[in-house]
Amino acid sequence: MKIVINVTVNQKNYELAVEPNMTLVDMLREELRLTGTKKGCGLGECGACTILLDGQPVSSCVMLAVEAHNRKIVTIEGLETEKGLHPIQQAFVEKGAIQCGFCTSGMVLSAKALLDDHPHPDEQDIRKAISGNLCRCTGYQKIVEAVQSVSEGEQTS
Amino acid sequence: MTQYHTINSRAPRIDAPDKASGKAQFIDDLNMSDQLHGAILQSPLAHARIVKIDTSRARKLPGVKAVVTAEDAGLVQYGVSPARYDETLFCHDKVRYIGDEIAAVAAVDRETALAAVSLIDVEYEELPLLLSVEEAMKEGAPLIHEDYPGNICAEVHQEFGDVEAALAECDIVRTDTFMNKMQNCAFLEPQGCIGHYDHRGYLTLYSSTQTPHYVQRTVAMTLKMPIGKVRVVKPYVGGGFGAKASANAMEMVACLLSMKTGKPVKMVFTREQVFLQARGRHKFVHTLTTGAKKDGTVVALKHNCILEGGAYASFGIATVYYAGSLLGGPYKLQHMKYDAYRVYTNKPACGAQRGHGGVIARAAWEQQLDVIAEELGMDPVEFRFKNMMNNGDTSCNDLYMSSFGMRECVEAVRDKSGWERKRGTLPRGKGIGMACGFFVSGAGFPIYRSETFHCTATVKLSEDGGAAHLYTASAEIGQGSDTTFAMITAEALGVPLNAVKVSSGDTDFGVDLGAYSSRQTLMTGFAVKHAAEDAKRQVLEVLADKLRISVSDIDVKDGTVIFKGPGITFRTIRNRYRKEHRGWTDMPDDAPLSFAEAARLAFIVKGTVIGQGEYRPRWLGGKFKGAAVGTSPAYGCSAQVVELRVDMETGQITIDNMTDAHDCGFAINRTSVEGQMQGSLLMGLGEALFEEVKFDQKGRMLNPNFGEYKIPTALDMPNVTPIIVESNEPYGPYGAKEVGEGAIMPTIPAILNALYDATGIRFHELPLTPERVYKAIKEKQCEAKAERGRK
Ligand code: FES
Ligand code: FES
């Protein structure tokens, strides 16, 4: 039996009927076709599926869609505005923080959660904030530099 | 600043905005309207005879559209190298590891497909398990493959010079044995694919592959189709590092299921399946005997190696050669003997992983060289200076150094790291160590014996002349090749980077052997450069003809035509262009003639301008058996200094600093070169400190997930000081050669050498877990105590 939920995704309200065992990542990817949220492990261990749930970064593969009822979600697709990429996204582009890009959505959202709370984190804060997001390509350094450049106001939207 | 307008810069990657905004599509983001979902039945046993397969219950499940086994697939043998085709699409007589493919299902959705798989009944007769090379090589051990006696998948015996005689004349001879553990490439994106067989009998396979070309050939061969009717398309790929460099069973299964059902069939691996598919780093046991003279000259190397290969050959026949041949550099070594065996066991197959074949050999040898240097009372840096090859040298195994910035690399890391200040002065528990690296810049020969071009490239100019479209079958897998080739196209054609569009990773776009052996920048880059130059030449010829001047009097830079002589008027060309473009707002007026105007003229005169380029290595020599593995048009080299800290109470290692220099010939994109260095170092750090695939007594993998197979996080990885060395490779485009794989080489040994500096202990087994390090520290303390007691 499907369950009806109300959920806000990227500032849009949805009323959806979902299977009780559907994961949140599958709801986003399959029901809403928001495929920017990636699935790297499905076990809550890689961070590729990170989204913001009421502002907090969570792994959407270990949450059920029904748990998102009456809550606000931001996915990577929700950051871009008509003015263009979000400053964090722009910093990732400019600093070379993106290689294969499979970890990028999750990284950007973890960084956003950090910067929303602490606009001026130090390097260690940044490393801690993204430590649940695995990246096999970049060695993290350019990602850290990208986040730092946003906090230092190098990037403007 | 260089003389170039685009290359050698830090241009942002062309795919970055799409990846930053979540728009870039990877395989699991693609769906076809009427697609079915596939699932594979994989063996739960590591070694067993298949007595019977009964699919009747699965076939009856509502929603199931096809069930296939070896009976449907046939028994065409495939693999990576034609010399070792030892796999069939499905097991028919026996299973050889936990995960071996037995049958597959296509159904209306994934759940139904999985349910159907669980309804397939297989009767097995268990066979004795061979879970180590010792068991597999034992007299009378059962055979995993009937055709390979002694379970030897491949063996190598090579000798250059006269090692025994040379060792007899050495002042110092040292033997050490060193080993690692099986690794996983651990890219973030699980493999996936969609096979689509259409009504006309054409097959399209969308797949997360590093090598569309080899996948196309393998699929065509196993499914008995003409190559021309098979198209492989690679969407964005989330890393590969080697494990995605050959056709996997899932790709062929999806195609077969699509042929049976007439519908597209999609499949994506779970993370556990990624681990079971494996094809990453082998477990190597190297025994190295090195001889040197008192003055520090390294003279001879006797090298034995055993590789645990798992159930199938995969890349193994190349791996076993690389593990020996890559020690031919970067040092002058006159005598080298190499004897190696790659052995089958009942575990997932090992294959290629970043630094293919050479990483553990390099770790073992660079550590041993440090020991020899110490015994001779020489500084490790001096010792390496004494022995390193130079530009123009040829190694004893026929590898020719057409460009070689080894000295510059070592000097750079020595100076940048503060080596001279720190070496020998750090307190107990802190250490500094260095090591060098060496790698091919592309394999000199294709995996199958052929005189084929390794790459073709096409640059097509738009009819208005305003854009250039590069078509290449090369594989962007995250390393940044699309951007590199866009930059090369822009530079060679003389247009701005944003006038270049790239379509890649599709076998319809040409031939390209793909992303492996650190080959694309040199090889594909060469073809791309030629294609762009060819297009430019065609435009300039038309222009010169119209203006009645010589082609050599014109050039193009950054979108503008440059006339070398004075007084050339192009009014008529401009007027004509302006007439054609009434209503346009960006009409050229007083500006110099643009490339777009010239290219438009060329289109009007001769039709679509298409530039073509190809690449095939020159004859690379090497007449001995196995010479094909290790010969390359060019070689990359590197040096690294690592500083680390060891908690003497827990054995926990923290890497504090890494200073890394790599000779990439010439950096097309400086940011990308650094990115490859930093990423390589991360992989090396993980392998050195904690990565290990573990098995139980039944051959079951114990840690097929990121929870228990740890890869470095942002907290494990220090900042790296990357130093780009440019030696100007004569055989590479603009002097460029490799960085992607070679950069991993010095990391593990630099860590080992720093660990010795910190603890006074030499480690001969990876990974350097706290447990292993702690134990060694305690043993050493006990020994020291006993020693004091005796005095
Ligand atoms: S996919 Fe959710 S944590 Fe890996
Ligand atoms: S960029 Fe590939 S995993 Fe991070």
PDB file of C-alpha atoms and ligand atoms in Angstrom, chain A residues 97-104 107 133-140 143, chain B residues 13 19 26 186-189 237-239 241 477-478 711, ligand 2:
ATOM      1  CA  ALA A  97      37.500  20.647  -7.420  1.00  0.00           C
ATOM      2  CA  ILE A  98      35.609  18.444  -9.857  1.00  0.00           C
ATOM      3  CA  GLN A  99      37.033  15.462 -11.671  1.00  0.00           C
ATOM      4  CA  CYS A 100      34.588  12.641 -12.330  1.00  0.00           C
ATOM      5  CA  GLY A 101      31.911  14.652 -10.561  1.00  0.00           C
ATOM      6  CA  PHE A 102      30.199  11.714  -8.926  1.00  0.00           C
ATOM      7  CA  CYS A 103      30.882  12.984  -5.418  1.00  0.00           C
ATOM      8  CA  THR A 104      30.314  16.624  -6.348  1.00  0.00           C
ATOM      9  CA  MET A 107      30.266  17.596  -1.494  1.00  0.00           C
ATOM     10  CA  ASN A 133      31.758  12.481   1.546  1.00  0.00           C
ATOM     11  CA  LEU A 134      34.221  10.159  -0.137  1.00  0.00           C
ATOM     12  CA  CYS A 135      36.083  11.275  -3.220  1.00  0.00           C
ATOM     13  CA  ARG A 136      38.414   8.902  -5.025  1.00  0.00           C
ATOM     14  CA  CYS A 137      39.595  11.368  -7.655  1.00  0.00           C
ATOM     15  CA  THR A 138      40.742  14.693  -6.281  1.00  0.00           C
ATOM     16  CA  GLY A 139      42.657  14.047  -3.082  1.00  0.00           C
ATOM     17  CA  TYR A 140      40.216  16.596  -1.539  1.00  0.00           C
ATOM     18  CA  ILE A 143      37.653  20.827  -2.852  1.00  0.00           C
TER      19      ILE A 143
ATOM     20  CA  ARG B  13      37.072  22.117 -17.163  1.00  0.00           C
ATOM     21  CA  LYS B  19      28.784  18.317 -12.955  1.00  0.00           C
ATOM     22  CA  PHE B  26      25.935   9.117 -15.615  1.00  0.00           C
ATOM     23  CA  ALA B 186      36.917   1.920  -5.251  1.00  0.00           C
ATOM     24  CA  PHE B 187      35.657   4.523  -7.696  1.00  0.00           C
ATOM     25  CA  LEU B 188      32.492   6.223  -6.510  1.00  0.00           C
ATOM     26  CA  GLU B 189      30.192   5.259  -9.381  1.00  0.00           C
ATOM     27  CA  VAL B 237      31.777   8.037 -15.861  1.00  0.00           C
ATOM     28  CA  GLY B 238      32.395   8.309 -12.140  1.00  0.00           C
ATOM     29  CA  GLY B 239      35.987   7.132 -12.073  1.00  0.00           C
ATOM     30  CA  PHE B 241      41.133   3.530 -12.262  1.00  0.00           C
ATOM     31  CA  ILE B 477      36.210   9.159 -16.991  1.00  0.00           C
ATOM     32  CA  GLY B 478      36.900  12.055 -14.665  1.00  0.00           C
ATOM     33  CA  ILE B 711      39.506   4.623   1.477  1.00  0.00           C
TER      34      ILE B 711
HETATM   35  S1  FES C   2      35.508  13.777  -8.299  1.00  0.00           S
HETATM   36 FE1  FES C   2      35.366  11.626  -8.611  1.00  0.00          FE
HETATM   37  S2  FES C   2      34.785  10.913  -6.688  1.00  0.00           S
HETATM   38 FE2  FES C   2      35.127  13.006  -6.331  1.00  0.00          FE
END
